[in-house]
Coordinates of C-alpha atoms in Angstrom, one line a residue:
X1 CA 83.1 176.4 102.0
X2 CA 85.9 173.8 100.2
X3 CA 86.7 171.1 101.9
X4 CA 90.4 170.4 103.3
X5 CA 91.9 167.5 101.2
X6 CA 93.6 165.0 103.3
X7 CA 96.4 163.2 100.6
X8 CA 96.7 159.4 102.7
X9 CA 94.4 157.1 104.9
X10 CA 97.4 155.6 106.9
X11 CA 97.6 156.2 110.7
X12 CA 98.3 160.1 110.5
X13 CA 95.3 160.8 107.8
X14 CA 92.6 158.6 109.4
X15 CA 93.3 159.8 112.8
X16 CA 93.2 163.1 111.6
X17 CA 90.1 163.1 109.8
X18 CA 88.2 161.6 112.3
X19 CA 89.0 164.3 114.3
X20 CA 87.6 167.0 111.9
X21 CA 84.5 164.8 111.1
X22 CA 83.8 165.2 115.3
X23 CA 84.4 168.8 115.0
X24 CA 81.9 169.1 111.6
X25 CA 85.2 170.7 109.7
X26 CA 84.2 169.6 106.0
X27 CA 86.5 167.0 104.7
X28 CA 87.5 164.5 102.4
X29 CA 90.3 162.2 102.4
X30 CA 91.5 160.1 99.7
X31 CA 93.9 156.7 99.9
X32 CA 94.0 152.9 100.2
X33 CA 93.0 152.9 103.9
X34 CA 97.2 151.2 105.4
X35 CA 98.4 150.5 101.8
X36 CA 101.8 150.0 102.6
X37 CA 100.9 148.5 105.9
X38 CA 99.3 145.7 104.0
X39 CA 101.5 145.7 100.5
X40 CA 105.1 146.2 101.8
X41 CA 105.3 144.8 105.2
X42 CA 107.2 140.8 105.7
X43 CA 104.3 138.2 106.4
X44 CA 104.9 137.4 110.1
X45 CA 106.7 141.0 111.1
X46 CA 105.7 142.1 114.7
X47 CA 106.0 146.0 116.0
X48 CA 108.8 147.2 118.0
X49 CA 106.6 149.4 119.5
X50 CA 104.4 148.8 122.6
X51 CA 100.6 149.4 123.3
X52 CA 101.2 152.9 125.2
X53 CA 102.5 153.6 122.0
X54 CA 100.9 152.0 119.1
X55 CA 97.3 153.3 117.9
X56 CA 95.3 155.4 115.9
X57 CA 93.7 158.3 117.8
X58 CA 89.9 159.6 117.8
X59 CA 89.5 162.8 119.9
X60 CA 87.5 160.5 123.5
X61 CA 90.2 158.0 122.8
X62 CA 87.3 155.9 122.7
X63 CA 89.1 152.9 120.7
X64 CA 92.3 152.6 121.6
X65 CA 94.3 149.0 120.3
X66 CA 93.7 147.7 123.8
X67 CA 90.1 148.0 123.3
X68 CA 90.2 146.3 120.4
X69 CA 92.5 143.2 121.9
X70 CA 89.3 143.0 124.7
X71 CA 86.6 143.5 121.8
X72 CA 88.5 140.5 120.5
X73 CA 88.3 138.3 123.8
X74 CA 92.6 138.6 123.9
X75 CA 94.3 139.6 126.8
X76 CA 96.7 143.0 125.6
X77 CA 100.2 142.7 127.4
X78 CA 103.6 144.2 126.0
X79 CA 105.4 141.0 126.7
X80 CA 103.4 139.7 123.6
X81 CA 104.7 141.9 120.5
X82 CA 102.0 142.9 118.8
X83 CA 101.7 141.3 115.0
X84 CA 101.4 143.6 112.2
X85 CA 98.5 141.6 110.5
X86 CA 96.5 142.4 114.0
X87 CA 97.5 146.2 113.7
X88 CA 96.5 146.4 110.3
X89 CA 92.9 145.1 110.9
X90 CA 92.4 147.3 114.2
X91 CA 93.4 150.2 112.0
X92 CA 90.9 149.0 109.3
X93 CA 88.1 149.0 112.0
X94 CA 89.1 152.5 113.0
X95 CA 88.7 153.6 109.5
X96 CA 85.3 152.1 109.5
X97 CA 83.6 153.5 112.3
X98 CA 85.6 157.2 112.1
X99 CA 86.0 157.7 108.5
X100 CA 83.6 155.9 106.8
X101 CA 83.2 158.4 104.1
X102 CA 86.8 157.6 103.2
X103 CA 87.5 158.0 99.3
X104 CA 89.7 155.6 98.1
X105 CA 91.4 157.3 95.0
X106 CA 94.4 158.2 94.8
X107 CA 95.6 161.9 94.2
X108 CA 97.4 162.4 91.2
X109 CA 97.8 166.1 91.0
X110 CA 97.8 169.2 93.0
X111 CA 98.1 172.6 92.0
X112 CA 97.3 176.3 93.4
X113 CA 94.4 177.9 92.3
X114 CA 94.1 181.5 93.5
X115 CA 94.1 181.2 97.6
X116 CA 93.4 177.5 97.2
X117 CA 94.3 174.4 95.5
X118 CA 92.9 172.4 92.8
X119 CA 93.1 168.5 93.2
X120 CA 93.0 165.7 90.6
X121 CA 92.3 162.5 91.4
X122 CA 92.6 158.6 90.0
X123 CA 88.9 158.7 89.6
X124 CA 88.9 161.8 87.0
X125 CA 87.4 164.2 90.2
X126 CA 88.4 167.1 90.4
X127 CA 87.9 169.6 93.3
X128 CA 88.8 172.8 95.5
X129 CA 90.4 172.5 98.5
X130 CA 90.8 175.2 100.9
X131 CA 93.1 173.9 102.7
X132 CA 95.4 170.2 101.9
X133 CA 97.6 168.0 104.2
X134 CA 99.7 166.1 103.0
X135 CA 100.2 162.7 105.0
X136 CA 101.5 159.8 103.0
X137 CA 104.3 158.0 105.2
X138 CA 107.8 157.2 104.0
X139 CA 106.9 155.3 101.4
X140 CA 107.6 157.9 98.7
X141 CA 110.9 158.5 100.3
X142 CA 112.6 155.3 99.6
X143 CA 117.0 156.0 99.9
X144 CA 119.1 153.9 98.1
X145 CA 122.9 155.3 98.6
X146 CA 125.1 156.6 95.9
X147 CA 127.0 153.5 95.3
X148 CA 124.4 151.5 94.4
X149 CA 123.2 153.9 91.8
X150 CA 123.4 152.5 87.9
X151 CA 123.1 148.8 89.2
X152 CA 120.1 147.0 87.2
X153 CA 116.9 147.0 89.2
X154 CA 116.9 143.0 88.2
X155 CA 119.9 142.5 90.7
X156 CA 118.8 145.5 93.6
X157 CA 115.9 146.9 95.2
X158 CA 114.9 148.7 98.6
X159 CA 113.0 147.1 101.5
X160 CA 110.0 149.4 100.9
X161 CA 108.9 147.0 97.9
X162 CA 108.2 143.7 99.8
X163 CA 105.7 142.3 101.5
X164 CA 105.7 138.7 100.2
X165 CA 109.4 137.6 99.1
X166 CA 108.5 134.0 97.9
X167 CA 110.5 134.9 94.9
X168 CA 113.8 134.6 96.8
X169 CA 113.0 131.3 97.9
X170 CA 116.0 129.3 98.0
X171 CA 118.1 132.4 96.4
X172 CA 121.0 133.9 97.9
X173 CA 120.3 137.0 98.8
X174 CA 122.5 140.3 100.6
X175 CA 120.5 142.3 102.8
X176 CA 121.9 145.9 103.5
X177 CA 121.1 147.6 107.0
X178 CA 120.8 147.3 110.4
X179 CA 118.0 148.8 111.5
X180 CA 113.9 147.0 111.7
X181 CA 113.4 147.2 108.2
X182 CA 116.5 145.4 107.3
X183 CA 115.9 142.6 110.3
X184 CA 112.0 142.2 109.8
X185 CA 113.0 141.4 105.8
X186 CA 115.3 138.9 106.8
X187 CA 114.1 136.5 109.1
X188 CA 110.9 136.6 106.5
X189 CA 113.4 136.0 103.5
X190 CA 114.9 133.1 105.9
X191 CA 111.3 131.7 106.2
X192 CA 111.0 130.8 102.7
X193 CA 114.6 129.3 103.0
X194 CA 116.2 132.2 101.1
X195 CA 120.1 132.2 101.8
X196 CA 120.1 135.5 103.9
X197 CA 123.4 137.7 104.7
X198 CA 122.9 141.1 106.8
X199 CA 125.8 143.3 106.0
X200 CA 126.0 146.8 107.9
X201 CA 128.5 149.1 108.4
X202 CA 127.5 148.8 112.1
X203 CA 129.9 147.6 114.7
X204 CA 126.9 145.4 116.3
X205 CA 123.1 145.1 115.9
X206 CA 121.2 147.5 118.8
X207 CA 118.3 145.7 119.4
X208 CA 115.6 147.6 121.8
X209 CA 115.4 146.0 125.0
X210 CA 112.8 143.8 126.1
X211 CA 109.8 145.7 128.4
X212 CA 110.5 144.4 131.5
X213 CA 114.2 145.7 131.6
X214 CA 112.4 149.3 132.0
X215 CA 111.2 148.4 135.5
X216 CA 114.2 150.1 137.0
X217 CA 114.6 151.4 141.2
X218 CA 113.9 154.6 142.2
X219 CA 117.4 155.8 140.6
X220 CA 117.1 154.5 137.8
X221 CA 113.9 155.6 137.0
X222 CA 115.5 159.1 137.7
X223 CA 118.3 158.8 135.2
X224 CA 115.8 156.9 132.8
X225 CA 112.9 158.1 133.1
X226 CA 110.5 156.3 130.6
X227 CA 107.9 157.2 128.2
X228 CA 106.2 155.4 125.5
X229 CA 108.8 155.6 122.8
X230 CA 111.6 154.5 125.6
X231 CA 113.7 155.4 128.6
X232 CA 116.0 158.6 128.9
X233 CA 115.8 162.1 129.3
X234 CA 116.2 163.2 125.8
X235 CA 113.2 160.4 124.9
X236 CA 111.0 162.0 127.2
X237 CA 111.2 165.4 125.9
X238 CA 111.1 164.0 122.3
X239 CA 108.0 162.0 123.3
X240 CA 106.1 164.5 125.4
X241 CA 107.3 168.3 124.4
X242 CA 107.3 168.1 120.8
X243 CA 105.8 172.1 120.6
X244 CA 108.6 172.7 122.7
X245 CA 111.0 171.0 120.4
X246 CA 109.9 173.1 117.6
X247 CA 110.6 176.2 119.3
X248 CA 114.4 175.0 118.4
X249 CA 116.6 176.1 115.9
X250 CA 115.8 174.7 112.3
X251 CA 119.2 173.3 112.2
X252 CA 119.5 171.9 116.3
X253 CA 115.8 170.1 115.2
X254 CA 116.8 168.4 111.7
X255 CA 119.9 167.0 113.5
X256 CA 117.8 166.1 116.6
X257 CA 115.5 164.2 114.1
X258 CA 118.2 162.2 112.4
X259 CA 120.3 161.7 115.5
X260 CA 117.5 160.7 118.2
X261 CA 115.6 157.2 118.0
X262 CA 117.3 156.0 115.2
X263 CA 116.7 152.6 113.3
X264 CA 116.5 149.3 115.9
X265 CA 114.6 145.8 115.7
X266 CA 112.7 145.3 118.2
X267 CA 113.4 143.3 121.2
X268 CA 111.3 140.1 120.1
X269 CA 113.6 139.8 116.5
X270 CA 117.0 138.7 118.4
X271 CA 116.6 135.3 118.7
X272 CA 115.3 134.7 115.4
X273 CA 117.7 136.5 113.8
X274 CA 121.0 135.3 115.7
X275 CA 121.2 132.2 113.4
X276 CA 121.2 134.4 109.9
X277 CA 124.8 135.5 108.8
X278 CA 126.3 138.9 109.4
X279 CA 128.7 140.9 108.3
X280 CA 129.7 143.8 111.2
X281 CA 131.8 147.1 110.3
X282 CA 131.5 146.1 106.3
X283 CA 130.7 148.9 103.8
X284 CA 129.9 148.5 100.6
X285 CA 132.3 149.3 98.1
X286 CA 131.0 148.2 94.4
X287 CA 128.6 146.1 93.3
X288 CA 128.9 143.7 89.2
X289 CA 126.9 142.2 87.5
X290 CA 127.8 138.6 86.5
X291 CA 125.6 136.7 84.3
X292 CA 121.9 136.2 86.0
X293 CA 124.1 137.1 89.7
X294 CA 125.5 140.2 90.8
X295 CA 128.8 140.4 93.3
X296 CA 128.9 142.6 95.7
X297 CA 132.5 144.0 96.6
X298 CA 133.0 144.8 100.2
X299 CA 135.6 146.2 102.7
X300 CA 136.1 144.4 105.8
X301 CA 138.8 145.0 108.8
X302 CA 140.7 146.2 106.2
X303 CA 140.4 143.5 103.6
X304 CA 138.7 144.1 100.1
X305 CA 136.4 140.8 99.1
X306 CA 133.2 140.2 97.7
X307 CA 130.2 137.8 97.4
X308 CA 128.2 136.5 94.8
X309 CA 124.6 136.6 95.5
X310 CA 121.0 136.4 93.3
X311 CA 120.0 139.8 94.6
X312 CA 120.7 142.8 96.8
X313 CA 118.2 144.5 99.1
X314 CA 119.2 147.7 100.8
X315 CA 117.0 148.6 104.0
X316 CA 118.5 152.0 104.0
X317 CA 115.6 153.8 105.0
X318 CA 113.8 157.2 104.2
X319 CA 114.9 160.6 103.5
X320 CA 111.7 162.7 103.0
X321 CA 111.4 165.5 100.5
X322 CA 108.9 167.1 98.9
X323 CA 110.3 167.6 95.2
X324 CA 109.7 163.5 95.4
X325 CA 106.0 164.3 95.9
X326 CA 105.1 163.3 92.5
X327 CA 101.1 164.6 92.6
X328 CA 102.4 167.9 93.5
X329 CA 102.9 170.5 91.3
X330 CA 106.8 171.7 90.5
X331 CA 105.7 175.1 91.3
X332 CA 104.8 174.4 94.9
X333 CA 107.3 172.0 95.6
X334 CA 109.9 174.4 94.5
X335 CA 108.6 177.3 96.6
X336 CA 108.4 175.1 99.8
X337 CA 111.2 176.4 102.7
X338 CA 112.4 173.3 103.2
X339 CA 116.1 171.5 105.0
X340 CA 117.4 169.3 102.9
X341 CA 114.2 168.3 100.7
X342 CA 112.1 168.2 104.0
X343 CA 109.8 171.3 104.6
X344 CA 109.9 173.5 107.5
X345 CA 106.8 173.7 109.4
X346 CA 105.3 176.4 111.5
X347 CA 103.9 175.8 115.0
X348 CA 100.5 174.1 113.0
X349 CA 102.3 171.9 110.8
X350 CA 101.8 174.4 107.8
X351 CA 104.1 174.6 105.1
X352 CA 105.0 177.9 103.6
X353 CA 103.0 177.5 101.0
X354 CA 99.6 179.1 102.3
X355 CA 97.2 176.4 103.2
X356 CA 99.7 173.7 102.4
X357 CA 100.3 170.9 105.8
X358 CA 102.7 168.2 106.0
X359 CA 102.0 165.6 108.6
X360 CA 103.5 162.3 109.7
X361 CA 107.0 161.5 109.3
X362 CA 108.1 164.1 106.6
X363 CA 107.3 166.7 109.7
X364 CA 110.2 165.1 111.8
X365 CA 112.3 168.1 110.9
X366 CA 109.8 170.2 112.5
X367 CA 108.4 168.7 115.9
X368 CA 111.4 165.7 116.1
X369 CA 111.2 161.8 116.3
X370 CA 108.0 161.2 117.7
X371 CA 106.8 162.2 114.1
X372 CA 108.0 159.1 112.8
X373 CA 106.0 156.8 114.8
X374 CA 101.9 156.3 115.0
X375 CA 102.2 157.5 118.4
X376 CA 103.0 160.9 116.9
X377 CA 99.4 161.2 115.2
X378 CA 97.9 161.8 118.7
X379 CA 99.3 165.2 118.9
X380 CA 99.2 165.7 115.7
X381 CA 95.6 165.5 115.2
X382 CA 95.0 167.7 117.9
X383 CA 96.8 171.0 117.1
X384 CA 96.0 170.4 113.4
X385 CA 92.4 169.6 114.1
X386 CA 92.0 172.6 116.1
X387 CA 93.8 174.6 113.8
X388 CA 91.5 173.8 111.0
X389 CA 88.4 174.2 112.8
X390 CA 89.0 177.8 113.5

């Protein structure tokens, strides 16, 4: 029998995998074991998210990130954010003891062939899959609103592209956003003494709140109830029912996915990001280029003005779609059901292309929020795993 192709060794793909390896489904998987983790994070970022939360998942649960603080000699507690450089090596351990037969070429082309599909990869193999999922993050999903379209990539970029920004050292430099993304990037553009201004179209930055504030009375734990992506009744059944969320309406879930658990810093980012300048309930509305500078035009309470800066970043986040899926074929991308560029899954994450899965946070449409964070891969890996056993 052909082996199911798993396209991306982040948290979703490795969890998955090691999953099928303990259930003797054949297998291969191909990617940079946390690519982006490693190339496109800020040196010095910390999660937002907490250790209930924040892992990779083999079926006994057997090594968890709290195991790996203890293997460590540390001491895991949520009052101590957990640093991303730590995440990334307790994922690169997972990948090491669970999916050691990991490939790591990247897939450059997939196409159908009869009942199955044929995939091409950087290392000139080529194979037959019967069955591929596809689960490789945000990072092909970059968004860069309209009005920033035509201006020179010399003078604007997205947050997706750094990890290290020594190269704005002592520049002057606009960050666009509100949410982690845009936060995380600034305080490590203010490290290297880079002239940071946050400008959002937000009334006020919504920072999560700290862990202890969850520890609320008897009634309060009734109106908030709390689970491990946060506190409220909608979070709950975000966090714990996402089969039941996908019994929704397509259009009820898409909005659910957009609206619920948006963009925030986490808690531990306030302090050190009270001191950079920002500019509250200011869009955008131009940007010119002006020599080696670029000025960006803005609208402010009503006032028009503008700032000249070295370079732009906009931390506007993702908007997944599959025609952006640039190793799969046009023809399958094109016959995908899909809401706005983001396929519609059934109950088992498959696509409606035959054999076809999307995991991770492109599936957000499907089973809600919880798809966007590594917390999500738990179930995922579960009902997929089973799935492909069968």
């Amino acid at each position: 029998m052909n082996p199911v192709v798993i396209v991306g060794a982040g948290p979703y793909g490795l969890s998955l995998a090691s999953h099928l390896r303990s259930l003797n489904v054949k297998y291969r998987i191909f990617g940079k074991p946390m690519k982006p983790w490693i190339a496109n994070m800020p040196p010095g970022m910390v999660l937002k998210s907490r250790f209930n939360a924040t892992g990779l998942y083999d079926p006994k649960h057997s090594f968890t990130l709290k195991n790996y603080y203890r293997e460590k000699g540390r001491v895991p507690s949520d009052m101590d954010p957990i640093e991303t450089e730590t995440f990334v090596d307790y994922a690169l351990q997972f990948q090491k003891r669970f999916v050691p037969d990991l490939c790591t070429d990247m897939v450059t082309h997939i196409e159908r062939d009869g009942s199955q599909y044929r995939v091409q990869t950087s290392g000139n193999e080529s194979l037959i899959a019967s069955a591929v999922v596809i689960a490789v993050g945000v990072y092909d999903f970059a968004y860069i609103p309209e009005q920033f379209n035509g201006v020179d990539k010399q003078f604007l970029t997205h947050s997706s592209q750094y990890g290290n920004v020594d190269q704005f050292r002592n520049k002057d430099v606009a960050v666009v956003g509100a949410g982690a993304s845009a936060i995380d990037l600034a305080i490590a553009l203010q490290n290297v003494n880079a002239r940071v201004t946050i400008v959002t179209r937000r009334d006020a930055i919504n920072f999560h709140f700290p862990p202890e504030t969850t520890f609320l009375g008897k009634l309060g734990q009734v109106r908030y109830p709390s689970s491990p992506l946060g506190a409220g009744w909608r979070i709950l059944f975000c966090a714990y029912a996402p089969s039941m969320l996908h019994r929704l309406p397509v259009a009820t879930k898409h909005k659910m996915a957009i609206m619920y658990l948006g963009p925030a810093p986490g808690w531990s980012t306030r302090e050190r990001a009270q001191n950079i300048e920002t500019f509250l309930t200011t869009k955008i509305a131009g940007v010119e280029t002006e020599g080696q500078r670029v000025r960006m035009v803005y609208e402010r309470a009503q006032e028009r003005a503008s700032k000249l800066v070295d370079h732009i970043i906009v931390a506007t986040g993702y908007r997944p779609d599959v025609n952006k899926l640039g190793f799969l074929d046009s023809s399958i991308a094109q016959s995908i059901d899909n809401i706005q560029g983001t396929p519609i899954l059934s109950s088992r994450f498959e696509t409606s292309s035959p054999g076809l899965y999307a995991i991770g946070p492109i599936a957000a449409s499907s089973f809600g929020p919880i798809m966007r964070f590594v917390y999500g891969a738990d179930f995922t890996s579960r009902v997929l795993g089973r799935h492909l056993s069968v």
